[in-house]
Amino acid sequence: MVSRPLQRLREPQHDETASPADIWDQLLTPLEAADHASVPDRVATVLRNAISAGQVLPGTKLPEVKITDRLGVSRHTLRSAFQLLAADGLVERRPNRGVFVHEPTEEDIREIYRIRRILETGAVRAAVFSSEAIEELRGITARAERSRAAEDIAAMAQANQEFHQCIVAQARSSMLDELMSKVLARMRLVFAGMRSYPDFHSGYVTGNVQLAELLAQQKRQEAEDHLINYLLEAEQDLLRHLTL
Amino acid sequence: MVSRPLQRLREPQHDETASPADIWDQLLTPLEAADHASVPDRVATVLRNAISAGQVLPGTKLPEVKITDRLGVSRHTLRSAFQLLAADGLVERRPNRGVFVHEPTEEDIREIYRIRRILETGAVRAAVFSSEAIEELRGITARAERSRAAEDIAAMAQANQEFHQCIVAQARSSMLDELMSKVLARMRLVFAGMRSYPDFHSGYVTGNVQLAELLAQQKRQEAEDHLINYLLEAEQDLLRHLTL
DNA sequence: CAGGCAGGTTTGTTGAACAATCCTGTGAAC
DNA sequence: GTTCACAGGATTGTTCAACAAACCTGCCTG
């Protein structure tokens, strides 16, 4: 459909976080799939997945021509996709310099947990947890426990994130859902940059189980206290293991 | 610099919310000012101001060629600006149909206040209100009272919004600040579509004064209760006057 | 070794073109 | 007279090609 010159990179280009071999060769995958979405959306999805999966490390520059050559899309379409990623905070645009994968800092982690404390406890305080919601939470924790038993770290991490997204969803606000998605995406960015502590989530699966039970028993205040402690603990845990 | 054919609109184009005379003739203003920002940013600012000021009413379609002709920018640049506005929720993109100014619904108002209850009480609970913050809040309420006395509705409305933005800012999170900005922008959209009740804010100036004093006296719980009642009351007030 | 300048590279923006989709109005069929 | 189908025009979505502006690199001079 489109001629792809497939030019080799010249040298490892002593950029920050130098690219091992050639990063961009690996992310060509599913631009075709997931139709019915606009091309920029699909491009953004490809890049989003690559970043969240840790294929493209924080701080890496995303050069326009390399990616357009690789994906076979126009520069305009790619720039449009960049704007979507920038709105998610996954990527930051430095004027006349290009776009770079956001590099999370220690302050980012503190902010993430400040937000989560407000959002998640706010949802617990303000929302009524229907029996369907309780069932969903229990289903997610059950999946997380199975994944932990099977030592499927990625699946467990995703289940844990879904659990907390589900809690925020009880506030019934699409804007809060979006914000929580952004926050969790930034959390994944933190994990992607931190190879040394991959099983961070495993210690918190049982905490989620307990939280779901407290919510099921309508023990609001106890659930809130449990959640606050959970979040404070996770924050400290993460900061301890961040050893810059 | 660019030839602008300045083509007249043919007929009042029986669009929803038909355009009185010609809307687009009036928003050409400050594209030149506020330099050091990219062109799409400046275009977005022009449109944002026009929308927030009520120049372009909710539901209005934003046709590409008319605006590009008027502003003298490329269609690409305008589309880029549209994406920024869409990220703010000011505008919605209907595929193959174009972009339209978001039309707030009753459910939007309920969501706005669900969010504000969580965000603002969360900030009150989680943040320490420094003496500088207290002074800033007092300064804003003083300005609001002066504007109310001078019957400058717009200035009073803006001061009221600044007050609540300032409360959220105490949570020290740029992402929460952004979300609050989006929420308040949507509030302005509600007011823009509702000409019948322009002095909505005047009743709430004294409520803000009281809240600032409670915060100054470190009466957290009372401040939180006051805030919750304030928000519940404002929501009901707004819904009553929405008479669709 | 420091600083400045020229060159190449990358981004930012525009214009033109075309495909795809939507909207409109006309005409035919019932 | 109403409804349906279809053709035509208008608008959006995407790509290609080009150029201006900013940045980065390396050489060259002092």
Coordinates of C-alpha atoms (C1' of nucleotides) in Angstrom, one line a residue:
Chain A
M1 CA 0.0 0.0 0.0
V2 CA 2.8 2.4 0.8
S3 CA 6.5 2.1 0.0
R4 CA 8.5 1.8 3.2
P5 CA 12.1 2.6 2.5
L6 CA 13.0 1.0 5.9
Q7 CA 16.1 3.0 6.3
R8 CA 18.5 1.7 8.9
L9 CA 19.4 4.0 11.8
R10 CA 22.9 5.1 11.3
E11 CA 24.5 4.9 14.7
P12 CA 23.1 4.1 18.2
Q13 CA 22.6 7.9 18.4
H14 CA 23.8 8.7 21.9
D15 CA 20.4 10.0 22.9
E16 CA 19.3 9.6 26.4
T17 CA 18.4 6.0 27.0
A18 CA 20.1 4.9 23.8
S19 CA 17.9 2.6 21.7
P20 CA 19.0 -1.0 21.9
A21 CA 19.3 -2.2 18.3
D22 CA 16.2 -0.7 16.7
I23 CA 13.2 0.0 18.8
W24 CA 10.9 1.1 16.0
D25 CA 11.2 -2.2 14.1
Q26 CA 9.1 -3.9 16.8
L27 CA 6.1 -1.7 17.1
L28 CA 4.7 -2.1 13.6
T29 CA 2.2 -4.6 14.7
P30 CA -1.5 -3.9 14.7
L31 CA -2.2 -0.7 12.8
E32 CA -4.5 -2.7 10.7
A33 CA -6.6 -4.2 13.5
A34 CA -9.2 -2.3 15.5
D35 CA -10.8 -0.7 12.5
H36 CA -13.7 1.7 12.7
A37 CA -11.4 4.1 14.5
S38 CA -9.7 7.0 12.8
V39 CA -6.1 6.5 11.7
P40 CA -4.6 8.9 14.3
D41 CA -6.5 7.0 17.0
R42 CA -5.0 3.7 15.8
V43 CA -1.5 5.2 15.6
A44 CA -1.9 6.6 19.1
T45 CA -3.0 3.1 20.4
V46 CA 0.0 1.5 18.9
L47 CA 2.3 4.0 20.5
R48 CA 0.4 3.9 23.8
N49 CA 0.7 0.1 24.0
A50 CA 4.4 0.3 23.1
I51 CA 5.0 2.8 25.9
S52 CA 2.9 1.1 28.5
A53 CA 4.5 -2.2 27.7
G54 CA 7.9 -0.7 28.3
Q55 CA 9.1 -1.2 24.8
V56 CA 9.9 2.5 24.5
L57 CA 11.5 3.7 27.7
P58 CA 10.9 7.0 29.4
G59 CA 13.0 9.8 28.0
T60 CA 13.2 8.3 24.6
K61 CA 12.6 10.7 21.7
L62 CA 9.9 9.8 19.2
P63 CA 11.3 11.0 15.8
E64 CA 8.6 11.8 13.3
V65 CA 10.2 10.4 10.1
K66 CA 11.3 7.1 11.6
I67 CA 7.8 6.3 12.9
T68 CA 6.0 7.5 9.8
D69 CA 8.3 5.4 7.7
R70 CA 7.7 2.4 10.0
L71 CA 3.9 2.8 10.3
G72 CA 3.3 4.0 6.7
V73 CA 1.3 7.0 7.8
S74 CA 1.7 10.7 7.0
R75 CA 3.5 13.1 9.3
H76 CA 0.3 14.9 9.9
T77 CA -1.5 11.8 11.1
L78 CA 1.4 11.0 13.4
R79 CA 1.5 14.5 14.9
S80 CA -2.2 14.2 15.4
A81 CA -1.6 11.0 17.3
F82 CA 1.1 12.7 19.3
Q83 CA -1.4 15.3 20.5
L84 CA -3.6 12.5 21.8
L85 CA -0.7 11.0 23.7
A86 CA 0.3 14.4 25.1
A87 CA -3.2 14.9 26.3
D88 CA -2.8 11.6 28.2
G89 CA 0.5 12.9 29.7
L90 CA 2.3 9.9 28.3
V91 CA 4.4 12.0 26.1
E92 CA 5.7 15.6 26.3
R93 CA 6.2 18.0 23.5
R94 CA 9.3 20.2 23.7
P95 CA 8.8 23.0 21.1
N96 CA 11.1 22.6 18.1
R97 CA 12.7 19.7 19.7
G98 CA 10.2 16.9 19.2
V99 CA 8.2 14.7 21.5
F100 CA 9.7 12.5 24.2
V101 CA 8.3 9.8 26.4
H102 CA 7.5 11.4 29.8
E103 CA 10.1 10.6 32.4
P104 CA 8.4 10.2 35.8
T105 CA 10.1 11.8 38.8
E106 CA 9.8 11.2 42.5
E107 CA 7.4 14.2 42.6
D108 CA 5.3 12.5 40.0
I109 CA 4.8 9.6 42.3
R110 CA 3.9 11.8 45.2
E111 CA 1.4 13.6 43.0
I112 CA -0.1 10.3 41.7
Y113 CA -0.8 9.3 45.2
R114 CA -2.2 12.6 46.3
I115 CA -4.6 12.3 43.4
R116 CA -5.5 8.8 44.2
R117 CA -6.2 9.5 47.8
I118 CA -8.6 12.2 46.8
L119 CA -10.2 10.4 44.0
E120 CA -10.6 6.9 45.5
T121 CA -11.6 8.0 49.0
G122 CA -13.9 10.5 47.4
A123 CA -15.6 7.7 45.5
V124 CA -15.9 5.6 48.6
R125 CA -17.5 8.4 50.5
A126 CA -19.8 9.8 47.8
A127 CA -20.9 6.7 45.9
V128 CA -23.3 3.9 46.7
F129 CA -21.7 0.6 46.0
S130 CA -24.3 -1.4 44.2
S131 CA -24.3 -5.2 44.5
E132 CA -23.3 -5.4 40.9
A133 CA -20.3 -3.2 41.7
I134 CA -19.3 -5.3 44.6
E135 CA -19.5 -8.4 42.4
E136 CA -17.3 -6.8 39.8
L137 CA -14.8 -5.9 42.5
R138 CA -14.8 -9.4 43.8
G139 CA -14.4 -10.8 40.3
I140 CA -11.4 -8.6 39.7
T141 CA -9.7 -9.5 43.0
A142 CA -10.3 -13.2 42.3
R143 CA -8.6 -12.8 38.9
A144 CA -5.7 -11.0 40.6
E145 CA -5.3 -13.9 43.1
R146 CA -5.3 -16.4 40.3
S147 CA -2.7 -14.4 38.4
R148 CA -0.6 -14.1 41.5
A149 CA -0.8 -17.9 42.0
A150 CA 0.2 -18.4 38.4
E151 CA 3.0 -15.8 38.8
D152 CA 1.6 -13.9 35.8
I153 CA 2.9 -10.5 37.0
A154 CA 1.5 -8.5 34.1
A155 CA -2.0 -9.9 34.5
M156 CA -1.9 -9.3 38.2
A157 CA -0.7 -5.7 37.8
Q158 CA -3.5 -5.1 35.3
A159 CA -6.1 -6.6 37.6
N160 CA -5.0 -4.4 40.4
Q161 CA -5.2 -1.3 38.3
E162 CA -8.7 -2.4 37.1
F163 CA -9.7 -2.7 40.7
H164 CA -8.9 0.8 41.6
Q165 CA -10.3 2.1 38.3
C166 CA -13.5 0.3 39.2
I167 CA -13.6 2.1 42.6
V168 CA -13.3 5.5 41.0
A169 CA -16.0 4.5 38.4
Q170 CA -18.5 4.3 41.2
A171 CA -18.4 8.1 41.3
R172 CA -20.2 7.9 37.9
S173 CA -18.2 10.6 36.2
S174 CA -16.5 10.0 32.8
M175 CA -14.2 12.9 33.5
L176 CA -13.0 11.3 36.7
D177 CA -12.7 8.0 34.9
E178 CA -10.5 9.6 32.3
L179 CA -8.3 11.3 35.0
M180 CA -7.9 7.9 36.8
S181 CA -6.9 6.4 33.4
K182 CA -4.2 9.0 33.0
V183 CA -3.0 8.5 36.5
L184 CA -2.8 4.7 36.1
A185 CA -1.0 5.2 32.7
R186 CA 1.5 7.3 34.5
M187 CA 1.9 4.6 37.1
R188 CA 2.7 2.1 34.3
L189 CA 5.3 4.5 33.1
V190 CA 6.8 4.5 36.5
F191 CA 7.0 0.7 36.5
A192 CA 8.3 0.6 32.9
G193 CA 11.2 2.8 34.0
M194 CA 11.8 0.7 37.1
R195 CA 12.9 -2.8 36.1
S196 CA 14.2 -3.7 39.5
Y197 CA 10.9 -4.1 41.3
P198 CA 8.5 -5.9 39.0
D199 CA 6.4 -7.7 41.6
F200 CA 5.3 -4.5 43.3
H201 CA 1.7 -5.4 43.1
S202 CA 1.8 -8.8 44.7
G203 CA 1.7 -7.4 48.2
Y204 CA -1.4 -5.5 47.6
V205 CA -3.8 -8.1 46.3
T206 CA -5.0 -9.1 49.7
G207 CA -5.4 -5.5 50.6
N208 CA -7.8 -5.2 47.7
V209 CA -9.7 -8.3 48.8
Q210 CA -10.1 -6.8 52.3
L211 CA -11.3 -3.5 50.8
A212 CA -13.9 -5.2 48.7
E213 CA -15.2 -7.0 51.7
L214 CA -15.4 -3.9 53.8
L215 CA -17.4 -2.2 51.0
A216 CA -19.6 -5.3 50.7
Q217 CA -20.5 -4.9 54.4
Q218 CA -21.2 -1.2 53.9
K219 CA -18.5 -0.3 56.4
R220 CA -17.8 3.0 54.8
Q221 CA -15.5 4.5 57.4
E222 CA -13.5 1.4 57.8
A223 CA -13.2 1.1 54.1
E224 CA -12.0 4.6 53.8
D225 CA -9.4 4.2 56.5
H226 CA -8.2 1.0 55.0
L227 CA -7.9 2.6 51.6
I228 CA -6.0 5.6 52.9
N229 CA -3.5 3.3 54.7
Y230 CA -3.2 1.2 51.6
L231 CA -2.4 4.2 49.4
L232 CA 0.0 5.7 51.9
E233 CA 1.8 2.4 52.3
A234 CA 2.0 1.8 48.5
E235 CA 3.4 5.3 48.0
Q236 CA 6.1 4.8 50.6
D237 CA 6.9 1.4 49.2
L238 CA 7.3 2.8 45.7
L239 CA 9.4 5.7 46.8
R240 CA 11.7 3.4 48.8
H241 CA 12.3 1.2 45.7
L242 CA 12.9 4.1 43.4
T243 CA 16.6 4.4 44.4
L244 CA 17.6 6.9 41.7
Chain B
M1 CA 0.2 37.8 4.3
V2 CA -2.6 35.5 3.1
S3 CA -5.4 36.4 0.7
R4 CA -8.7 36.1 2.5
P5 CA -11.5 35.9 0.0
L6 CA -13.9 36.8 2.8
Q7 CA -16.8 35.1 1.2
R8 CA -20.2 35.9 2.6
L9 CA -22.3 33.3 4.1
R10 CA -25.1 32.6 1.7
E11 CA -28.1 32.1 3.9
P12 CA -28.7 32.1 7.7
Q13 CA -28.2 28.3 7.2
H14 CA -31.0 26.8 9.3
D15 CA -28.5 25.1 11.5
E16 CA -29.3 24.4 15.2
T17 CA -28.9 27.8 16.9
A18 CA -28.9 29.7 13.7
S19 CA -26.0 32.2 13.5
P20 CA -27.2 35.8 14.0
A21 CA -25.7 37.7 11.1
D22 CA -22.2 36.3 11.0
I23 CA -20.5 34.9 14.1
W24 CA -17.1 34.3 12.6
D25 CA -16.6 37.9 11.6
Q26 CA -16.3 38.8 15.3
L27 CA -13.6 36.4 16.5
L28 CA -10.7 37.4 14.4
T29 CA -9.2 39.5 17.1
P30 CA -6.0 38.5 18.8
L31 CA -4.4 35.8 16.8
E32 CA -1.4 38.0 16.6
A33 CA -1.0 38.7 20.4
A34 CA 0.3 36.2 22.9
D35 CA 3.3 35.2 20.9
H36 CA 5.8 32.5 21.9
A37 CA 3.0 30.0 21.6
S38 CA 2.4 27.7 18.7
V39 CA -0.1 28.7 16.1
P40 CA -2.6 25.9 17.0
D41 CA -2.4 27.0 20.6
R42 CA -3.2 30.6 19.7
V43 CA -6.1 29.5 17.5
A44 CA -7.4 27.3 20.3
T45 CA -7.2 30.3 22.7
V46 CA -9.2 32.5 20.3
L47 CA -11.9 29.8 20.0
R48 CA -11.9 29.0 23.7
N49 CA -12.4 32.7 24.5
A50 CA -15.2 33.0 22.0
I51 CA -17.0 30.0 23.4
S52 CA -16.5 30.8 27.0
A53 CA -17.7 34.4 26.4
G54 CA -20.9 33.0 24.8
Q55 CA -20.1 34.4 21.4
V56 CA -20.5 31.0 19.9
L57 CA -23.5 29.2 21.5
P58 CA -23.6 25.5 22.5
G59 CA -24.6 23.3 19.6
T60 CA -23.1 25.5 17.0
K61 CA -21.1 23.8 14.3
L62 CA -17.5 25.1 13.7
P63 CA -17.0 24.8 9.9
E64 CA -13.4 24.4 8.9
V65 CA -13.2 26.6 5.9
K66 CA -15.1 29.5 7.3
I67 CA -12.8 29.7 10.3
T68 CA -9.6 29.1 8.3
D69 CA -10.6 31.9 5.9
R70 CA -11.4 34.1 8.8
L71 CA -8.2 33.4 10.9
G72 CA -5.9 33.0 7.9
V73 CA -4.5 29.7 9.1
S74 CA -4.3 26.3 7.4
R75 CA -6.9 23.6 7.8
H76 CA -4.3 21.4 9.5
T77 CA -3.6 24.1 12.1
L78 CA -7.3 24.5 12.8
R79 CA -7.8 20.8 13.1
S80 CA -4.9 20.7 15.5
A81 CA -6.6 23.4 17.6
F82 CA -9.9 21.5 17.5
Q83 CA -8.1 18.6 19.1
L84 CA -7.0 20.8 22.0
L85 CA -10.5 22.1 22.5
A86 CA -11.9 18.5 22.3
A87 CA -9.4 17.5 25.0
D88 CA -10.9 20.2 27.2
G89 CA -14.4 19.0 26.4
L90 CA -15.4 22.3 25.1
V91 CA -16.1 20.9 21.7
E92 CA -17.1 17.5 20.4
R93 CA -16.1 15.8 17.2
R94 CA -18.7 13.9 15.3
P95 CA -16.9 11.8 12.7
N96 CA -17.3 12.9 9.2
R97 CA -19.7 15.6 10.5
G98 CA -17.4 18.1 11.9
V99 CA -16.9 19.7 15.4
F100 CA -19.7 21.3 17.4
V101 CA -19.7 23.3 20.6
H102 CA -20.6 20.9 23.4
E103 CA -24.2 21.2 24.5
P104 CA -24.4 20.8 28.3
T105 CA -27.2 18.6 29.6
E106 CA -28.8 18.2 32.9
E107 CA -26.7 15.2 33.5
D108 CA -23.6 17.3 32.8
I109 CA -24.5 19.6 35.6
R110 CA -25.0 16.7 38.0
E111 CA -21.6 15.3 37.0
I112 CA -20.0 18.7 37.4
Y113 CA -21.1 18.9 41.0
R114 CA -20.3 15.2 41.7
I115 CA -16.8 16.0 40.6
R116 CA -16.6 19.3 42.5
R117 CA -17.8 17.7 45.7
I118 CA -15.0 15.1 45.5
L119 CA -12.3 17.5 44.3
E120 CA -13.0 20.4 46.6
T121 CA -13.8 18.5 49.8
G122 CA -10.8 16.3 49.0
A123 CA -8.6 19.3 48.8
V124 CA -10.0 20.7 52.1
R125 CA -9.4 17.4 53.8
A126 CA -6.0 16.6 52.4
A127 CA -4.3 19.9 52.1
V128 CA -2.8 22.3 54.6
F129 CA -4.0 25.8 53.9
S130 CA -1.0 28.0 54.3
S131 CA -1.4 31.6 55.4
E132 CA -0.5 32.7 51.8
A133 CA -3.3 30.5 50.5
I134 CA -5.7 32.0 53.0
E135 CA -4.7 35.5 52.0
E136 CA -5.2 34.6 48.3
L137 CA -8.7 33.3 49.1
R138 CA -9.5 36.4 51.0
G139 CA -8.2 38.6 48.2
I140 CA -10.4 36.8 45.7
T141 CA -13.5 37.1 47.8
A142 CA -12.9 40.8 48.4
R143 CA -12.6 41.2 44.6
A144 CA -15.8 39.3 44.2
E145 CA -17.6 41.5 46.7
R146 CA -16.4 44.6 45.0
S147 CA -17.6 43.3 41.6
R148 CA -20.9 42.4 43.1
A149 CA -21.3 45.9 44.4
A150 CA -20.3 47.3 41.1
E151 CA -22.8 44.9 39.4
D152 CA -20.0 43.6 37.2
I153 CA -21.5 40.2 36.7
A154 CA -18.7 38.8 34.6
A155 CA -16.0 39.8 37.0
M156 CA -17.9 38.4 39.9
A157 CA -18.5 35.1 38.1
Q158 CA -14.8 34.9 37.3
A159 CA -13.7 35.7 40.8
N160 CA -16.0 33.0 42.1
Q161 CA -14.5 30.5 39.8
E162 CA -11.0 31.5 40.8
F163 CA -11.9 31.0 44.4
H164 CA -12.8 27.4 43.8
Q165 CA -9.9 26.8 41.5
C166 CA -7.7 28.1 44.3
I167 CA -9.2 25.7 46.8
V168 CA -8.4 22.7 44.5
A169 CA -4.9 24.1 43.9
Q170 CA -4.1 23.5 47.5
A171 CA -4.0 19.8 46.7
R172 CA -0.8 20.6 44.8
S173 CA -1.5 18.6 41.7
S174 CA -1.3 20.0 38.2
M175 CA -3.6 17.2 36.9
L176 CA -6.3 18.1 39.4
D177 CA -5.9 21.7 38.5
E178 CA -6.4 20.8 34.8
L179 CA -9.4 18.8 35.6
M180 CA -10.9 21.7 37.7
S181 CA -10.2 24.0 34.8
K182 CA -12.1 21.7 32.5
V183 CA -15.0 21.5 34.9
L184 CA -15.2 25.2 35.3
A185 CA -15.0 25.7 31.5
R186 CA -18.0 23.4 31.2
M187 CA -19.7 25.4 33.9
R188 CA -19.2 28.5 31.8
L189 CA -20.7 26.6 28.9
V190 CA -23.8 26.0 31.0
F191 CA -24.1 29.7 31.8
A192 CA -23.5 30.6 28.1
G193 CA -26.4 28.5 27.1
M194 CA -28.6 29.8 29.8
R195 CA -29.2 33.5 29.3
S196 CA -32.1 33.7 31.7
Y197 CA -30.2 33.5 34.9
P198 CA -27.1 35.6 34.6
D199 CA -26.6 36.6 38.2
F200 CA -26.4 33.0 39.4
H201 CA -23.1 33.7 41.3
S202 CA -24.2 36.7 43.3
G203 CA -25.9 34.6 46.0
Y204 CA -22.7 32.6 46.6
V205 CA -20.2 35.3 47.2
T206 CA -20.9 35.4 51.0
G207 CA -20.8 31.7 51.1
N208 CA -17.2 31.9 49.8
V209 CA -16.4 34.5 52.4
Q210 CA -17.6 32.3 55.2
L211 CA -15.7 29.3 53.8
A212 CA -12.5 31.3 53.7
E213 CA -12.9 32.3 57.3
L214 CA -13.6 28.7 58.4
L215 CA -10.4 27.7 56.6
A216 CA -8.5 30.5 58.2
Q217 CA -9.6 29.3 61.6
Q218 CA -8.5 25.7 60.8
K219 CA -12.0 24.5 61.3
R220 CA -11.7 21.6 58.9
Q221 CA -14.8 19.7 59.5
E222 CA -17.0 22.8 59.6
A223 CA -15.4 24.0 56.4
E224 CA -16.0 20.7 54.7
D225 CA -19.7 20.6 55.8
H226 CA -20.1 24.2 54.7
L227 CA -18.6 23.4 51.3
I228 CA -20.7 20.3 50.8
N229 CA -23.9 22.2 51.5
Y230 CA -22.7 25.1 49.3
L231 CA -22.2 22.7 46.4
L232 CA -25.4 20.8 46.9
E233 CA -27.4 24.0 47.1
A234 CA -25.7 25.5 44.0
E235 CA -26.4 22.3 42.1
Q236 CA -30.1 22.3 43.0
D237 CA -30.3 26.1 42.3
L238 CA -28.8 25.6 38.8
L239 CA -31.0 22.6 38.0
R240 CA -34.1 24.5 39.0
H241 CA -33.3 27.4 36.7
L242 CA -32.4 25.1 33.8
T243 CA -36.1 24.8 32.7
L244 CA -35.5 23.0 29.4
Chain C
dC1 C1' 40.6 25.7 24.5
dA2 C1' 36.6 29.0 23.8
dG3 C1' 33.6 31.0 20.8
dG4 C1' 31.3 31.8 16.4
dC5 C1' 29.7 30.5 12.1
dA6 C1' 28.1 27.5 8.3
dG7 C1' 25.8 23.4 7.1
dG8 C1' 22.6 19.7 7.7
dT9 C1' 18.7 17.8 10.3
dT10 C1' 14.3 18.0 12.5
dT11 C1' 10.2 20.3 13.6
dG12 C1' 6.3 23.6 12.5
dT13 C1' 3.1 25.2 9.1
dT14 C1' 1.1 25.7 4.7
dG15 C1' -1.0 24.5 0.2
dA16 C1' -3.0 21.4 -3.0
dA17 C1' -5.1 17.3 -4.0
dC18 C1' -8.0 13.2 -3.5
dA19 C1' -11.0 9.7 -1.2
dA20 C1' -14.8 9.0 1.8
dT21 C1' -18.8 10.5 3.9
dC22 C1' -22.6 13.3 4.6
dC23 C1' -26.3 16.5 3.2
dT24 C1' -29.6 18.4 -0.2
dG25 C1' -32.8 18.6 -3.6
dT26 C1' -34.9 16.6 -7.4
dG27 C1' -37.6 13.2 -9.7
dA28 C1' -39.9 8.9 -10.1
dA29 C1' -43.1 5.5 -8.2
dC30 C1' -47.0 4.4 -5.5
Chain D
dG1 C1' -49.5 14.0 -1.9
dT2 C1' -46.1 11.3 0.2
dT3 C1' -42.2 8.4 0.2
dC4 C1' -38.2 6.5 -1.6
dA5 C1' -34.0 6.4 -4.4
dC6 C1' -30.4 8.6 -6.5
dA7 C1' -27.3 12.0 -8.3
dG8 C1' -24.8 16.1 -7.3
dG9 C1' -22.5 19.2 -4.3
dA10 C1' -20.4 20.3 0.0
dT11 C1' -17.6 19.0 4.0
dT12 C1' -14.5 16.2 6.4
dG13 C1' -10.4 12.8 6.7
dT14 C1' -5.9 11.8 5.0
dT15 C1' -1.8 12.1 2.2
dC16 C1' 2.0 14.2 -0.4
dA17 C1' 5.1 17.9 -1.3
dA18 C1' 7.3 22.0 0.0
dC19 C1' 9.2 25.6 2.7
dA20 C1' 10.3 28.4 6.9
dA21 C1' 12.2 28.3 11.4
dA22 C1' 14.6 26.4 15.1
dC23 C1' 17.9 23.3 16.6
dC24 C1' 22.2 20.5 16.7
dT25 C1' 26.9 19.4 15.0
dG26 C1' 31.2 20.0 13.7
dC27 C1' 34.7 22.8 11.8
dC28 C1' 37.3 26.8 11.9
dT29 C1' 39.4 30.8 13.7
dG30 C1' 41.4 33.4 17.3

